[in-house]
Coordinates of C-alpha atoms in Angstrom, one line a residue:
L1 CA 0.0 0.0 0.0
I2 CA 1.1 3.6 -0.8
N3 CA 1.2 5.8 2.3
K4 CA 0.0 9.2 0.8
E5 CA 0.1 10.8 4.2
T6 CA 3.8 10.1 4.9
T7 CA 5.9 13.0 6.2
M8 CA 9.1 11.1 5.8
P9 CA 11.5 12.2 3.1
S10 CA 10.1 10.6 -0.1
V11 CA 10.5 10.3 -3.8
Y12 CA 7.0 10.6 -5.3
I13 CA 5.8 9.3 -8.7
F14 CA 2.7 11.2 -9.8
Q15 CA 0.7 10.1 -12.9
H16 CA -0.7 12.8 -15.2
G17 CA -4.3 11.7 -15.2
S18 CA -4.6 8.3 -17.0
K19 CA -1.8 9.1 -19.5
D20 CA 1.5 7.4 -19.6
L21 CA 3.1 10.5 -18.3
F22 CA 4.7 10.7 -14.9
K23 CA 6.2 13.3 -12.7
I24 CA 9.1 12.1 -10.5
G25 CA 10.2 14.4 -7.7
R26 CA 11.0 14.5 -4.0
T27 CA 9.7 16.1 -0.9
R28 CA 10.6 16.3 2.8
G29 CA 7.0 17.1 3.6
N30 CA 3.6 15.4 3.2
V31 CA 3.2 13.7 -0.2
E32 CA -0.5 14.3 -0.5
K33 CA -0.1 18.0 0.2
R34 CA 2.6 18.1 -2.4
R35 CA 0.3 16.4 -4.9
K36 CA -2.5 18.9 -4.2
A37 CA -0.2 21.9 -4.5
L38 CA 1.1 20.7 -7.9
S39 CA -2.4 19.9 -9.1
T40 CA -3.6 23.4 -8.4
G41 CA -4.3 25.2 -11.6
N42 CA -3.5 22.0 -13.6
P43 CA -6.4 21.0 -15.9
V44 CA -5.4 17.3 -15.5
E45 CA -5.2 16.0 -11.9
L46 CA -2.0 14.4 -10.7
R47 CA -2.5 10.9 -9.1
V48 CA -0.2 9.1 -6.8
F49 CA 1.3 6.2 -8.7
D50 CA 4.0 5.2 -6.2
V51 CA 6.0 6.6 -3.2
I52 CA 9.5 5.6 -2.1
E53 CA 10.2 6.6 1.5
T54 CA 13.9 7.1 2.1
Q55 CA 16.3 9.3 4.0
H56 CA 18.3 9.4 0.7
D57 CA 15.6 11.0 -1.4
N58 CA 18.0 13.1 -3.4
V59 CA 20.0 10.0 -4.3
V60 CA 17.0 7.9 -5.3
E61 CA 15.5 10.8 -7.3
K62 CA 18.7 11.4 -9.2
Y63 CA 19.1 7.6 -9.9
L64 CA 15.6 7.4 -11.3
H65 CA 16.0 10.5 -13.4
Q66 CA 19.2 9.1 -14.9
R67 CA 17.6 5.7 -15.6
L68 CA 14.7 7.3 -17.4
V69 CA 16.6 10.0 -19.2
L70 CA 15.7 8.6 -22.6
S71 CA 12.0 8.7 -21.6
H72 CA 12.1 12.4 -20.7
S73 CA 8.9 14.0 -21.9
K74 CA 9.1 16.7 -24.5
E75 CA 5.5 17.8 -23.7
S76 CA 6.8 19.9 -20.9
D77 CA 9.9 22.1 -20.2
A78 CA 10.0 20.6 -16.7
T79 CA 12.8 18.1 -16.2
E80 CA 10.7 15.8 -13.9
F81 CA 8.2 14.5 -16.5
F82 CA 8.7 11.1 -18.2
A83 CA 6.7 9.5 -20.9
I84 CA 6.7 5.7 -20.2
S85 CA 4.2 2.9 -19.9
A86 CA 2.9 2.1 -16.4
D87 CA 4.2 -1.5 -16.7
K88 CA 7.7 -0.4 -17.7
L89 CA 7.7 2.2 -14.9
K90 CA 6.6 -0.4 -12.3
K91 CA 9.5 -2.7 -13.4
C92 CA 11.9 0.2 -13.2
L93 CA 10.8 1.2 -9.7
Q94 CA 11.1 -2.4 -8.4
E95 CA 14.6 -2.6 -9.9
T96 CA 15.4 0.7 -8.2
R97 CA 14.2 -0.6 -4.9
D98 CA 16.3 -3.8 -5.3
F99 CA 19.4 -1.8 -6.2
M100 CA 19.0 0.7 -3.4
T101 CA 18.7 -2.1 -0.8
D102 CA 22.4 -2.9 -1.4
Y103 CA 23.6 0.5 -2.5
L104 CA 22.4 2.8 0.2
P105 CA 23.9 0.9 3.2
L106 CA 27.2 0.8 1.4
L107 CA 26.9 4.6 0.7
E108 CA 26.2 5.3 4.4
Q109 CA 29.1 3.2 5.6
T110 CA 31.5 4.8 3.1
E111 CA 30.3 8.3 4.1
Q112 CA 31.2 7.5 7.7
L113 CA 34.7 6.3 6.8
K114 CA 35.3 9.5 4.9
E115 CA 35.5 11.4 8.2
I116 CA 38.1 9.0 9.8
A117 CA 41.8 9.9 9.6
P118 CA 43.4 6.8 8.2
V119 CA 46.3 5.0 9.8
E120 CA 49.6 4.8 7.9
N121 CA 49.1 1.2 6.8
F122 CA 48.3 -0.6 3.5
K123 CA 46.2 -3.8 3.6
E124 CA 47.1 -6.8 1.6
P125 CA 44.5 -7.4 -1.1
D126 CA 42.5 -10.7 -1.3
D127 CA 41.2 -12.3 -4.4
N128 CA 37.8 -10.6 -4.2
I129 CA 39.2 -7.1 -3.9
K130 CA 41.5 -7.8 -6.8
K131 CA 38.5 -8.8 -8.9
I132 CA 36.7 -5.6 -7.9
H133 CA 39.7 -3.5 -8.7
S134 CA 40.0 -5.0 -12.1
E135 CA 36.3 -4.5 -12.8
L136 CA 36.5 -0.8 -11.7
L137 CA 39.5 -0.2 -13.9
E138 CA 37.6 -1.6 -16.9
I139 CA 34.5 0.5 -16.2
R140 CA 36.6 3.7 -15.9
Q141 CA 38.2 2.9 -19.2
K142 CA 34.8 2.5 -20.8
I143 CA 33.6 5.7 -19.2
N144 CA 36.6 7.6 -20.5
M145 CA 36.1 6.3 -24.1
L146 CA 32.4 7.1 -23.9
K147 CA 33.2 10.7 -22.9
F148 CA 35.2 11.1 -26.1
E149 CA 32.3 9.6 -28.1
E150 CA 29.9 11.9 -26.3
E151 CA 32.1 15.0 -27.2
V152 CA 32.2 14.0 -30.9
L153 CA 28.4 13.7 -31.1
E154 CA 27.8 16.9 -29.1
N155 CA 30.2 18.8 -31.4
R156 CA 28.4 17.5 -34.5
I157 CA 25.1 18.9 -33.1
K158 CA 26.9 22.2 -32.3
Q159 CA 28.3 22.4 -35.8
F160 CA 24.7 21.9 -37.2
I161 CA 23.4 24.7 -34.9
G162 CA 26.2 27.1 -36.1
K163 CA 25.2 30.7 -35.4
N164 CA 21.7 29.9 -34.5
S165 CA 20.3 29.5 -30.9
G166 CA 19.5 25.8 -31.3
I167 CA 17.6 23.1 -33.2
E168 CA 13.8 22.8 -32.7
G169 CA 13.0 19.8 -30.4
I170 CA 16.7 18.7 -30.3
A171 CA 19.0 21.1 -28.5
S172 CA 19.8 24.8 -27.6
W173 CA 23.2 26.5 -27.5
S174 CA 22.9 29.8 -25.7
I175 CA 25.0 32.3 -23.7
R176 CA 24.9 32.0 -20.0
T177 CA 26.5 34.6 -17.8
A178 CA 27.5 33.9 -14.2
S179 CA 29.4 35.6 -11.5
R180 CA 32.3 34.0 -9.6
L181 CA 34.7 35.0 -6.9
D182 CA 38.2 35.9 -8.2
Q183 CA 40.3 34.5 -5.4
N184 CA 43.6 35.7 -6.9
S185 CA 42.3 39.3 -7.1
L186 CA 40.9 39.1 -3.5
K187 CA 44.2 37.7 -2.2
E188 CA 46.2 40.5 -3.9
K189 CA 43.9 43.5 -3.1
Y190 CA 42.7 42.4 0.4
P191 CA 45.1 39.8 1.8
E192 CA 43.9 40.3 5.4
I193 CA 40.3 39.6 4.4
F194 CA 41.4 36.6 2.3
E195 CA 43.3 35.1 5.3
D196 CA 40.4 35.8 7.6
C197 CA 37.9 34.0 5.3
K198 CA 40.0 31.0 4.6
V199 CA 38.7 27.7 5.9
E200 CA 40.9 24.6 6.2
V201 CA 39.1 21.5 4.9
S202 CA 40.4 17.9 5.2
N203 CA 39.1 14.9 3.3
R204 CA 40.2 11.5 2.3
T205 CA 41.3 11.2 -1.4
F206 CA 40.7 8.0 -3.2
K207 CA 43.0 7.0 -6.1
L208 CA 43.3 3.7 -7.9
L209 CA 46.8 2.3 -8.2

């Protein structure tokens, strides 16, 4: 049963009426109140399709969005709508729950270890960790090669766009202006303020050998 009244952090899946169109988002409040708020002014009522209660709502939401990226709906500019059949979505949600059962505890344990200052000692690897190490190296190699392939395809689209703002229904290529802090200028002009505002941060750095 879906607990619509939950106030736990949750990832909600709302169906757009009876269509194969779903909104996937997250809330730290009441799911039913969130549904009603999103339905206000909407000609088609949103219905609760599923709810995943989790303290890691941001992780689960991001995972689902990435899994369903090819099903992203073009009917809306919002990034949280996905066009997919109910049966396929149910299967995806079950697979997500299964994956998170193993992944989230591992994530929590690793986050705790990040805060611990390591002792000056290297452990001897066993056969299992050697296998994991080999698999991770292979995956990273594939990711690196895919990044190059991604860049080639992206540049082909940019070449097609040329001096225009984009391609209808495909992509946009526009100017975005942002402000950032110039640390070198701040250090040079106001060294005392720079030193006063500095914060020392320590973290564990992971590197494959």
